[in-house]
CSV table of C-alpha atoms in Angstrom, one decimal:
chain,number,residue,atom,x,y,z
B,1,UNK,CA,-1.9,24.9,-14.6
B,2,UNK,CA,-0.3,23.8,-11.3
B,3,UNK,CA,-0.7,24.8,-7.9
B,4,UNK,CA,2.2,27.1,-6.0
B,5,UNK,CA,5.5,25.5,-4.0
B,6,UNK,CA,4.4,26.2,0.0
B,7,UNK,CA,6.4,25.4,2.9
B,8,UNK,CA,4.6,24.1,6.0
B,9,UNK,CA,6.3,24.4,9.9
B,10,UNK,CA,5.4,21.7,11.8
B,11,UNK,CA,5.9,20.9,15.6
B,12,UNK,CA,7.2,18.0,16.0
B,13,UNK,CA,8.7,16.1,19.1
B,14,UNK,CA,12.3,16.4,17.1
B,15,UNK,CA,12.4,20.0,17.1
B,16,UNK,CA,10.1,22.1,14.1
B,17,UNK,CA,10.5,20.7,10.8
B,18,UNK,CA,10.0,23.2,7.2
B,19,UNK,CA,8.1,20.4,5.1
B,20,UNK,CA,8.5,22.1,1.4
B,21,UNK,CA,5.3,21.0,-0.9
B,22,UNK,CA,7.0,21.1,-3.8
B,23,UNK,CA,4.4,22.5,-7.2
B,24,UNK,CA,3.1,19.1,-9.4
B,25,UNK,CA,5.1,17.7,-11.7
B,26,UNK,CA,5.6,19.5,-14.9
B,27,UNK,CA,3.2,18.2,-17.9
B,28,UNK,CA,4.8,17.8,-21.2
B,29,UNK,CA,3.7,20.6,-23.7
B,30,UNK,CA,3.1,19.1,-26.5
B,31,UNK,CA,0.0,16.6,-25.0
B,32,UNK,CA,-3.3,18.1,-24.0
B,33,UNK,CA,-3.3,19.1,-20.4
B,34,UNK,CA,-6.3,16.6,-19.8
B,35,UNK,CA,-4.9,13.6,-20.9
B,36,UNK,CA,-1.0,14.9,-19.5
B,37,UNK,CA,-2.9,15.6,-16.2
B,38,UNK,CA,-4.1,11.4,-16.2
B,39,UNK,CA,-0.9,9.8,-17.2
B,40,UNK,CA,0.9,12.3,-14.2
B,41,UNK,CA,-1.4,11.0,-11.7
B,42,UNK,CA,-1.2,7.5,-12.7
B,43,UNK,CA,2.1,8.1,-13.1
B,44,UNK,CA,3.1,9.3,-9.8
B,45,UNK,CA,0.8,6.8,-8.2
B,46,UNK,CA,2.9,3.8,-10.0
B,47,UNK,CA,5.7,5.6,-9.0
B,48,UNK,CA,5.9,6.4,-5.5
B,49,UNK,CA,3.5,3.3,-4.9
B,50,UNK,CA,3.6,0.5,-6.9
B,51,UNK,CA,2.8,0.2,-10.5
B,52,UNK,CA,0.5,-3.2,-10.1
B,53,UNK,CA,-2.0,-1.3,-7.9
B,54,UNK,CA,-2.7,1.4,-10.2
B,55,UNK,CA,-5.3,0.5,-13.8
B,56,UNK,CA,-5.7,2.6,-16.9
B,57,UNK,CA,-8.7,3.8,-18.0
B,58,UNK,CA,-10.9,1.2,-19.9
B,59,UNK,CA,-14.1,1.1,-22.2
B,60,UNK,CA,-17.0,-1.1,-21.1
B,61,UNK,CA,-19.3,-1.4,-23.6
B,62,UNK,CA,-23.0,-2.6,-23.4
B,63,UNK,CA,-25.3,-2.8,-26.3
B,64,UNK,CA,-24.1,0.2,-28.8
B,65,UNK,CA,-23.0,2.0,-26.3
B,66,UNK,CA,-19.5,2.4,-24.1
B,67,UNK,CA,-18.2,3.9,-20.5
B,68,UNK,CA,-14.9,4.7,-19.9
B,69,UNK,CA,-13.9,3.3,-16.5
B,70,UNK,CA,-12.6,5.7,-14.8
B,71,UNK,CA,-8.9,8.2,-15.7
B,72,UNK,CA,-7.5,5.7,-13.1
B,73,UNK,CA,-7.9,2.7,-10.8
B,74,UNK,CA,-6.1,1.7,-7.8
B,75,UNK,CA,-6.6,-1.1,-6.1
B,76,UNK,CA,-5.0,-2.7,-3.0
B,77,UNK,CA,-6.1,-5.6,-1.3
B,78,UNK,CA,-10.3,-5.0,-0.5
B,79,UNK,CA,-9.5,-0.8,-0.9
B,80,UNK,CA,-10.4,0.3,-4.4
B,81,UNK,CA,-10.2,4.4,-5.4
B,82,UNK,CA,-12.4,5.5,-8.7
B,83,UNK,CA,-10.2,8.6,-9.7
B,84,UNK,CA,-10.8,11.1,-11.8
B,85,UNK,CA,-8.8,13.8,-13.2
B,86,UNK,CA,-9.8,17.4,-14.5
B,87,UNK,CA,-7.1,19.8,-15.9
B,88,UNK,CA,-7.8,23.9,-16.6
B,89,UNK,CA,-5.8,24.5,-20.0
B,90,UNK,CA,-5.6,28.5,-19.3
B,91,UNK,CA,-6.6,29.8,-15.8
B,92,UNK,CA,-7.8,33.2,-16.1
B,93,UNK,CA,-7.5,36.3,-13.8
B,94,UNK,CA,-11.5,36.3,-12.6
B,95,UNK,CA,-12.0,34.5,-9.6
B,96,UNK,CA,-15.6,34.2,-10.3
B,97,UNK,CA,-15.3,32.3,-13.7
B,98,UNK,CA,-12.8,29.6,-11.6
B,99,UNK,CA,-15.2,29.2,-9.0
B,100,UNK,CA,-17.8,28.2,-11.8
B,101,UNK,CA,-14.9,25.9,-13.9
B,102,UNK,CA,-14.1,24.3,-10.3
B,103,UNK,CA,-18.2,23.7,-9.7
B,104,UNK,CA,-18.7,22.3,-13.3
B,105,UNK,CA,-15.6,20.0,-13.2
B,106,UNK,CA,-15.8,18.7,-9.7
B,107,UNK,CA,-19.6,18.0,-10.0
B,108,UNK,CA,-18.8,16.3,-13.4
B,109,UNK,CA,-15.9,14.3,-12.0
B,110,UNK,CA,-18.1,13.3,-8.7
B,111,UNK,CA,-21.0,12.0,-11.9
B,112,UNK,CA,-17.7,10.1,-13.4
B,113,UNK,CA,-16.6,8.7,-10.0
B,114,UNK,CA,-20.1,7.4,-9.6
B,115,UNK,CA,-20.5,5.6,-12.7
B,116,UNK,CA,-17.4,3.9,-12.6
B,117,UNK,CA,-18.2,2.8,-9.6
B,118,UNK,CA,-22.1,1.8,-10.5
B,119,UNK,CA,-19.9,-0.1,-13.3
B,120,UNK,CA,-17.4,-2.1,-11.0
B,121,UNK,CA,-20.3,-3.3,-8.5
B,122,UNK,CA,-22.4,-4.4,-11.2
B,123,UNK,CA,-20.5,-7.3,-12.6
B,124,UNK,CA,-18.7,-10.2,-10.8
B,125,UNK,CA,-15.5,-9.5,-12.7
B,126,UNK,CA,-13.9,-6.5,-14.8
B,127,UNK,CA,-10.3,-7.5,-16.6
B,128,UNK,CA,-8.2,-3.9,-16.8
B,129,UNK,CA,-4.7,-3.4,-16.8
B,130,UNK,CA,-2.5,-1.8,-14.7
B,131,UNK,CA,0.8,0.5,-15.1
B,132,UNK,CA,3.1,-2.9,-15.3
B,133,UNK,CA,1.4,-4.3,-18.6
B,134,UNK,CA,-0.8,-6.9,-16.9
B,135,UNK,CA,-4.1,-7.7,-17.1
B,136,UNK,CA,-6.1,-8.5,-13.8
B,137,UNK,CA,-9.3,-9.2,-12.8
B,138,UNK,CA,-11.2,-7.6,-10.5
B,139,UNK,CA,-14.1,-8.3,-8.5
B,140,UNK,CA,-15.5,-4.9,-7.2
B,141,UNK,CA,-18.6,-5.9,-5.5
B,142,UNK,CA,-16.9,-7.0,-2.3
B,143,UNK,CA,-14.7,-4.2,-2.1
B,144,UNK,CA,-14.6,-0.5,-0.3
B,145,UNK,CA,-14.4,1.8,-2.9
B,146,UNK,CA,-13.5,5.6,-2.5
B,147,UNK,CA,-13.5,8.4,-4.4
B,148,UNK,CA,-11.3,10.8,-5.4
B,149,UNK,CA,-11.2,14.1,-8.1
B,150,UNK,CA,-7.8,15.4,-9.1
B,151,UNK,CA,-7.5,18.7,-10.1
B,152,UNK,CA,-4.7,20.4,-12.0
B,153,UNK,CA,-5.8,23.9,-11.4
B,154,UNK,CA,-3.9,26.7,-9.1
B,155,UNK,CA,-6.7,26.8,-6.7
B,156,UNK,CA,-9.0,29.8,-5.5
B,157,UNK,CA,-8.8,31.1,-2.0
B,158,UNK,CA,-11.2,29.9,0.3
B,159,UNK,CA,-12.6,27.6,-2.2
B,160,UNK,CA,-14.4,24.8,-0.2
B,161,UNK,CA,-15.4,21.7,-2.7
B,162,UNK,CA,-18.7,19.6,-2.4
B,163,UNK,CA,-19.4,16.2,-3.9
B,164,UNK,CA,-19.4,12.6,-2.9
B,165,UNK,CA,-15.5,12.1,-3.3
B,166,UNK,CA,-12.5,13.5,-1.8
B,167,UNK,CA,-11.3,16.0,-4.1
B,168,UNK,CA,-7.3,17.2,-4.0
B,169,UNK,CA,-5.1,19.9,-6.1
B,170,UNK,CA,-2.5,17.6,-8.7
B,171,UNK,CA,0.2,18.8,-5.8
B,172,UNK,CA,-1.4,17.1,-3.0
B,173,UNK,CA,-1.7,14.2,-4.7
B,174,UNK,CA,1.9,13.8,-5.4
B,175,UNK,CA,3.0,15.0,-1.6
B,176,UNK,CA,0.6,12.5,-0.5
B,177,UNK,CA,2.4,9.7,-2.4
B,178,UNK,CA,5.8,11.2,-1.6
B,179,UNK,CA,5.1,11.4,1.6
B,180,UNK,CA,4.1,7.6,2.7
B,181,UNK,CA,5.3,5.9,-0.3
B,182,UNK,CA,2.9,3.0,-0.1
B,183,UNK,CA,-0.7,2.7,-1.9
B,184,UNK,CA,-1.8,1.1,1.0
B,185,UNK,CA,-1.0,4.2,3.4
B,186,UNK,CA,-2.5,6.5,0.8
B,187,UNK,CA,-5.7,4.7,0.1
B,188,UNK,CA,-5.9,4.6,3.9
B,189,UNK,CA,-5.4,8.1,4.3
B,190,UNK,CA,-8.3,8.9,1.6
B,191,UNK,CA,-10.6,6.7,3.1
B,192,UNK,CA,-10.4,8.6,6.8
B,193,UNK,CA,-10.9,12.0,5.5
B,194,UNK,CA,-13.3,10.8,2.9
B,195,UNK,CA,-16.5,12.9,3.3
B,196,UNK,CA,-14.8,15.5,5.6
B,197,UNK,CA,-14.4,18.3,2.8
B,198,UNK,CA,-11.8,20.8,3.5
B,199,UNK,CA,-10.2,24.6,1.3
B,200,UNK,CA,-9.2,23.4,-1.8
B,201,UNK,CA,-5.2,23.1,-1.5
B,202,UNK,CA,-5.2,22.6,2.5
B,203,UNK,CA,-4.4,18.8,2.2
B,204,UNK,CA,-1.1,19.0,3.0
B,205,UNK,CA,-1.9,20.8,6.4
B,206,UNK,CA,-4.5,18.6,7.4
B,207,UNK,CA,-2.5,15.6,7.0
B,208,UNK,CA,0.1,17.2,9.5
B,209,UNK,CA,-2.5,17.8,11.8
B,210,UNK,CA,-4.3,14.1,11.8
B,211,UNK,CA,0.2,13.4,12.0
B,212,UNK,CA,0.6,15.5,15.1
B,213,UNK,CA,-3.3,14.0,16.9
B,214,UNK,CA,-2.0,10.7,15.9
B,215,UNK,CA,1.5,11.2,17.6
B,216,UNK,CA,-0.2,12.4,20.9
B,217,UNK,CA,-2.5,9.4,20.6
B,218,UNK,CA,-1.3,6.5,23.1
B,219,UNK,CA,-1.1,2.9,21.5
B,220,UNK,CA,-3.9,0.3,22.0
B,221,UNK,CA,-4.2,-2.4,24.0
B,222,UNK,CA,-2.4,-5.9,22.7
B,223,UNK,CA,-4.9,-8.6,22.3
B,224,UNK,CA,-4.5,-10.4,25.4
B,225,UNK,CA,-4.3,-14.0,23.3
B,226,UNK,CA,-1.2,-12.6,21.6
B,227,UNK,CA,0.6,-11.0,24.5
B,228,UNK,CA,2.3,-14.0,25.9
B,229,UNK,CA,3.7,-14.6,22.1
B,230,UNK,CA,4.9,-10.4,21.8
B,231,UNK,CA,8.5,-10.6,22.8
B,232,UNK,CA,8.9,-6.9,21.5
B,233,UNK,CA,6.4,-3.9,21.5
B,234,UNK,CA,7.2,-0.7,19.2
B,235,UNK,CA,5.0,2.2,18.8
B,236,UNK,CA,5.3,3.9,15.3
B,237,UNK,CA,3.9,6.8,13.1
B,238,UNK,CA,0.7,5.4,11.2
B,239,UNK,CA,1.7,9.4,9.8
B,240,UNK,CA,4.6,10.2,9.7
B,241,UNK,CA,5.7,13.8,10.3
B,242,UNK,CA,9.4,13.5,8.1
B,243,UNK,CA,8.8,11.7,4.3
B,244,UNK,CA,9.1,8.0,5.1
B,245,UNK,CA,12.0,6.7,5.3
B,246,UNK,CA,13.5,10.1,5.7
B,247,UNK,CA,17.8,10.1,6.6
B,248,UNK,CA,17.6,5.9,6.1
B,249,UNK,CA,16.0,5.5,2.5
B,250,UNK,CA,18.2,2.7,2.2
B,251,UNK,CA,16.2,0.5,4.6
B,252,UNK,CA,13.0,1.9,4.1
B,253,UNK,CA,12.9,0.7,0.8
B,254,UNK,CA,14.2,-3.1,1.1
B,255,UNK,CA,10.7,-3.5,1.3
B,256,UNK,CA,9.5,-2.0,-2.2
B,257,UNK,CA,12.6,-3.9,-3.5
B,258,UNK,CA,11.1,-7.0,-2.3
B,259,UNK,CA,7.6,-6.2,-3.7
B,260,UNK,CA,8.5,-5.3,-6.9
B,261,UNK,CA,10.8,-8.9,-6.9
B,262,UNK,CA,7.4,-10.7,-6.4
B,263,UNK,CA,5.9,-8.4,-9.2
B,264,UNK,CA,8.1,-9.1,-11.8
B,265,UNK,CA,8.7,-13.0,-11.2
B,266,UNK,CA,6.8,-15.7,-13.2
B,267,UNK,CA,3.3,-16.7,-11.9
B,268,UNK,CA,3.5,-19.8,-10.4
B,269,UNK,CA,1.5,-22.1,-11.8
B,270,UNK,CA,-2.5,-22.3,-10.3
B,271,UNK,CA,-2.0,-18.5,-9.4
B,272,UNK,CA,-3.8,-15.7,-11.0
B,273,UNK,CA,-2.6,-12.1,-11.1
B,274,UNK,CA,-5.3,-11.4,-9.0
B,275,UNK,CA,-3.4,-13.4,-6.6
B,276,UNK,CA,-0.5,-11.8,-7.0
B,277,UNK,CA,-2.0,-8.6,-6.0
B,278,UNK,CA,-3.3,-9.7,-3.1
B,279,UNK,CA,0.2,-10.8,-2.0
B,280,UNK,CA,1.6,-7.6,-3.3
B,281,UNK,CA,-1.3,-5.8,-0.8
B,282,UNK,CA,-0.6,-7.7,2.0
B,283,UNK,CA,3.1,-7.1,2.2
B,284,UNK,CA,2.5,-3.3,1.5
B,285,UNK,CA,-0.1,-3.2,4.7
B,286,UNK,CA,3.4,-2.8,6.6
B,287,UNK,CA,3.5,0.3,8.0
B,288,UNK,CA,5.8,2.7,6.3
B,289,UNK,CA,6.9,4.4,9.8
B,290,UNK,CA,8.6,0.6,10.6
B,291,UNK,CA,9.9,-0.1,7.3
B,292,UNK,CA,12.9,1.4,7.8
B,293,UNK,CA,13.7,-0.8,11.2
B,294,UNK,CA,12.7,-4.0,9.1
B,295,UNK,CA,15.0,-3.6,6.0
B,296,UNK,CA,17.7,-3.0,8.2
B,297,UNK,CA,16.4,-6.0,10.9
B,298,UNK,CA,16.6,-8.3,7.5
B,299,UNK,CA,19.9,-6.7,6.0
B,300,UNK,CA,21.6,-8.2,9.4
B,301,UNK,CA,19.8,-11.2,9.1
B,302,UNK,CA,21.3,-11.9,5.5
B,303,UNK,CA,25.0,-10.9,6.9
B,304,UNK,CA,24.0,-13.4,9.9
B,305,UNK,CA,23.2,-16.5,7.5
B,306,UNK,CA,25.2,-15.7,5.0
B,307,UNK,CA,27.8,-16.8,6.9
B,308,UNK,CA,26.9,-20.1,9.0
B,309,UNK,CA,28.3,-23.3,8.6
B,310,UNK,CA,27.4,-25.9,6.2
B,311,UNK,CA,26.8,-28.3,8.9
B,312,UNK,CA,23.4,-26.1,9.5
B,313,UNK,CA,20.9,-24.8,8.3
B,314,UNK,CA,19.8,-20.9,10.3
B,315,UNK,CA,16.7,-19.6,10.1
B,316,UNK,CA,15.5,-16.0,11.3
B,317,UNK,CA,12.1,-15.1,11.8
B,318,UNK,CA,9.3,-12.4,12.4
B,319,UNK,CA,5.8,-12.5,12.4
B,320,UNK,CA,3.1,-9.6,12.8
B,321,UNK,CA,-0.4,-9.8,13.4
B,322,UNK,CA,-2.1,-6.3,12.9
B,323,UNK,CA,-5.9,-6.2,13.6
B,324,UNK,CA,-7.6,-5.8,10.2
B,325,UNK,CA,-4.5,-6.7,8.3
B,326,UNK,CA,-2.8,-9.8,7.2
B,327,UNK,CA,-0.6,-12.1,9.6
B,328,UNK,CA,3.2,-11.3,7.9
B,329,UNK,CA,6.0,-13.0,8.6
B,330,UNK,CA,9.5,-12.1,7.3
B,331,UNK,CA,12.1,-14.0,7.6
B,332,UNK,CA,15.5,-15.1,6.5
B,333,UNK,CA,17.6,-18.7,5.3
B,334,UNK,CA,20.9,-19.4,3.8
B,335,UNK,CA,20.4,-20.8,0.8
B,336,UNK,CA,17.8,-20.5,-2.2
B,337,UNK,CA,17.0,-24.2,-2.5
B,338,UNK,CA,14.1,-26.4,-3.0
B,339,UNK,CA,14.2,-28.4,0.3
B,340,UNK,CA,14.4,-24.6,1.7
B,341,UNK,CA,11.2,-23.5,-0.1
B,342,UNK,CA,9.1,-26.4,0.6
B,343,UNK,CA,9.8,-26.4,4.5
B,344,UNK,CA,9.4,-22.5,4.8
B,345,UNK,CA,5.7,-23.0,2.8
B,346,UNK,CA,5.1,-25.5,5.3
B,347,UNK,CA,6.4,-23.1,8.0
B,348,UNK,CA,4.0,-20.3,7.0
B,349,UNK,CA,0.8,-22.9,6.9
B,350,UNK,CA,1.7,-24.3,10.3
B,351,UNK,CA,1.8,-20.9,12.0
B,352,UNK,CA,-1.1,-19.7,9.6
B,353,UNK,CA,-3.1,-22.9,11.2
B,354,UNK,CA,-1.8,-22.1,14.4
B,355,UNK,CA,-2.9,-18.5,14.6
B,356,UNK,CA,-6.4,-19.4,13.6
B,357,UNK,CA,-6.8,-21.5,16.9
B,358,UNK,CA,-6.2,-18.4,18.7
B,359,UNK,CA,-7.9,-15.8,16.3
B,360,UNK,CA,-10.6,-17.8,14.8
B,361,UNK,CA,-12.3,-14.6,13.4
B,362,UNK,CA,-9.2,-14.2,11.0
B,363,UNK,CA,-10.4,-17.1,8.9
B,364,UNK,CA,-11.0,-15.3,5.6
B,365,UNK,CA,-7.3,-13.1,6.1
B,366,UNK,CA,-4.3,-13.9,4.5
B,367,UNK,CA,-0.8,-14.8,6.1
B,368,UNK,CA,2.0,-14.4,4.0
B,369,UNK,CA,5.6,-14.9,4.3
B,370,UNK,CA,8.5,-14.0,2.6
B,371,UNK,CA,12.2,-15.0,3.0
B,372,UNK,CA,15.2,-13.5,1.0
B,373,UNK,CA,18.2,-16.0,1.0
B,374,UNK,CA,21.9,-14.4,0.3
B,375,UNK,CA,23.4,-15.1,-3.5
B,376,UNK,CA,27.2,-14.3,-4.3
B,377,UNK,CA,27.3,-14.5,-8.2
B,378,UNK,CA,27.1,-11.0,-8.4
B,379,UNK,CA,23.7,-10.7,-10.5
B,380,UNK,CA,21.6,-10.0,-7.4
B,381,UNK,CA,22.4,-9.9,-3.5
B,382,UNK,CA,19.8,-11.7,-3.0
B,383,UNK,CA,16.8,-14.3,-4.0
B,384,UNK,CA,13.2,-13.5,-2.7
B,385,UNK,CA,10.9,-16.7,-1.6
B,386,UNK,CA,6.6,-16.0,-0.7
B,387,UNK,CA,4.5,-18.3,0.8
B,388,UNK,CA,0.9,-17.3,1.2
B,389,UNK,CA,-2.1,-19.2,2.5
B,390,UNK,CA,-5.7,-18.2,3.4
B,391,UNK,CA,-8.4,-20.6,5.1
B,392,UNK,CA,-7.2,-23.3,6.6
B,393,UNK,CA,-4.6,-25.8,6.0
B,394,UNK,CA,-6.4,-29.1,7.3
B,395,UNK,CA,-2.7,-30.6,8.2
B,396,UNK,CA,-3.9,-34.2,9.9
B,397,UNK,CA,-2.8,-35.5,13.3
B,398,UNK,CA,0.4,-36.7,12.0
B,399,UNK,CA,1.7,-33.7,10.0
B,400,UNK,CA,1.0,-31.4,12.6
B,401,UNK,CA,2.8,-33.0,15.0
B,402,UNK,CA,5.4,-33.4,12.5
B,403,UNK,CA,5.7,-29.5,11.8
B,404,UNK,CA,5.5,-28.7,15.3
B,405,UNK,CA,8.1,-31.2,16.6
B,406,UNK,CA,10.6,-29.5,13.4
B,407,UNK,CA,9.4,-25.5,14.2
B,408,UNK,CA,7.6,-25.7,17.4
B,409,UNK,CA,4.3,-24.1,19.1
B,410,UNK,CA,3.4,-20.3,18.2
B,411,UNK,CA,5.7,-18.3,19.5
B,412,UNK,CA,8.8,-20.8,19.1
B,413,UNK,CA,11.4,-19.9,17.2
B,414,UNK,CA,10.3,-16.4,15.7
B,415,UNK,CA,10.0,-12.9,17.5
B,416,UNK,CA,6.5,-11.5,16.9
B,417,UNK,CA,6.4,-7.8,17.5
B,418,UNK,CA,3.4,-5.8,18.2
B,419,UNK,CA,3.8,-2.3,15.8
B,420,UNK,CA,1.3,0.1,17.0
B,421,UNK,CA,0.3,3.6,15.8
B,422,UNK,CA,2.4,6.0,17.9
């Protein structure tokens, strides 16, 4: 039973905006409503986000017995959300009696939540599979888990939930994931209000209010070792009033393009799908209120190589250094070629090294870089490169200087811009 359409106005600095909440999506009659209820919330989690960061439900057995781990998983980078899902087949017209099926089934799911998460932080490893097909394994002790109940239920009026988890109607859920269109922004999301419980269907309008404090929130400080590198300074939504990538969707989602390129290529070889999601994690750390300038920053850079001379060999390049979030660095080359891909790995270790000598407390944090390079058969418009490294590289006397006399000091050679919440 879903939750009514609303339609929120919101102040913005553009003028007031009428944000429709559109109802959840509609369950298939013919399946249970439980069951429906999970595969929609998986489903619109794969969907909006990415389909590698989201695991179905597995047994764990032990002795005789078995646990199902959790109606779903999702996982991105060290941020982990043990979800579970309750559906009301027939709501009926006595508030009192949905007052008492919302108490049962949230306390039930919060005892759920729980003991999937009991489960996840008692073992090194857990091998599930996510909404691509692919089994990966996960090590859940060193992570940050939250947790969340998802309700398919109408709602009751004034209805204020308890329970260690950050319960939400089916609805907010999906507006959520419509909203930022990245795990990473929701999972971030969760985690802030996590613990702060709110009415039961008000999610939408406390988002827009965290969006509006945010937007009157002036941008930190730059760390004073990167500001001499910072040739450009943008401030940018971490919540964005208007859906991301709202009027330039075309942009906004080069980057999920790019993503799912990397999901769906071969693993290289001495790379695990664990890996692979932490790559995959990284890249989606980028905030979604910048996305939008980046795809079409890297559209121009494709035009721009695309057509230099065959005498040379162009590079464009852009690094970012959030705090908390991996060093990325996106760049651009002409042509998809071995001797391209080995110096850009290269690249990305001597600016990884490089960073560390400034930063040394970002040893255990991942830099990652991807180029696309241009392609004019037809099949694709263009061919996606990653280079990741995490610790560091070791390059001796001589092959630092070598990298350094072919792609310079930090800072030479590649804008790195300093995105800040607005």
């Amino acid at each position: 039973m879903r939750a009514t359409e609303i339609t929120l106005i919101v102040d913005t600095p553009n003028g007031v905006l009428f944000r429709r909440i559109a109802t959840a999506s509609i369950l298939p009659g013919d399946v249970p409503s439980g069951p429906a209820a999970e595969v929609a919330t998986r489903g619109a989690a794969a969907y909006w986000g990415l389909p590698d960061f989201v695991f179905r439900p597995a047994l764990r057995r032990r002795g005789s017995a078995s646990r199902e781990i959790g109606d779903a998983i999702v996982i991105v980078g060290a941020l982990g959300a043990s979800v579970q899902v309750k559906a009301r087949q027939a709501v009926s017209d006595s508030e009192v009696r949905e007052r008492s099926w919302l108490d049962k089934s949230i306390r039930k799911a919060c005892k759920q939540v729980q003991g999937t998460l009991r489960n996840l932080k008692s073992t090194p490893e857990t091998a599930l599979v996510n909404e691509r097909g692919r089994e990966v394994v996960i090590k859940g002790q060193g992570m940050k888990w939250i947790g969340v109940v998802v309700l398919d239920h109408p709602g009751v009026e004034g209805y204020v939930p308890t329970g260690e988890a950050v319960v939400l109607l089916r609805r907010d859920w999906e507006f959520l994931l419509e909203q930022l269109k990245s795990t990473y922004a929701v999972l971030e999301y969760l985690q802030r209000v996590s613990g702060e419980h709110l009415a039961l269907g008000a999610e939408p309008i406390r988002y827009f209010e965290l969006a509006a404090a945010d937007s009157r929130t002036p941008p930190s400080p730059a760390d004073s070792r990167l500001t001499p590198f910072m040739t450009q300074s943008t401030s940018v939504p971490l919540l964005p009033q208007t859906p991301a990538g709202h009027g330039d969707d075309r942009h906004h989602l080069l980057v999920r393009a790019v993503l799912e390129d990397i999901a769906v290529s071969p693993v290289p070889d001495g790379m695990s799908q664990a890996d692979v999601l932490d790559l995959l994690a990284a890249i989606d750390a980028t905030p979604v209120g910048y996305r939008a300038d980046l795809g079409r920053m890297w559209l121009s850079w494709l035009r721009d190589v695309a057509q230099s001379g065959a005498s040379s060999i162009d590079w464009h390049f852009r690094g970012h250094i959030w705090p908390d979030r991996p060093y990325l660095i996106f760049g651009a080359a002409p042509a998809h070629t071995p001797d391209i891909q080995l110096a850009f790995s290269l690249y990305v270790g001597l600016r990884h090294q490089q960073h560390l000598e400034l930063m040394p407390e970002r040893l255990g944090m991942l830099t990652v870089g991807v180029i696309l390079t241009p392609r004019s058969d037809g099949v694709r418009p263009w061919d996606t490169t990653v280079a990741a490294i995490q610790g560091n590289p070791d390059f001796n006397d001589a092959e630092r200087a070598e990298l350094e006399h072919a792609w310079g000091t930090f800072g030479q050679g590649v804008d790195h811009v300093k995105v800040e919440p607005a």
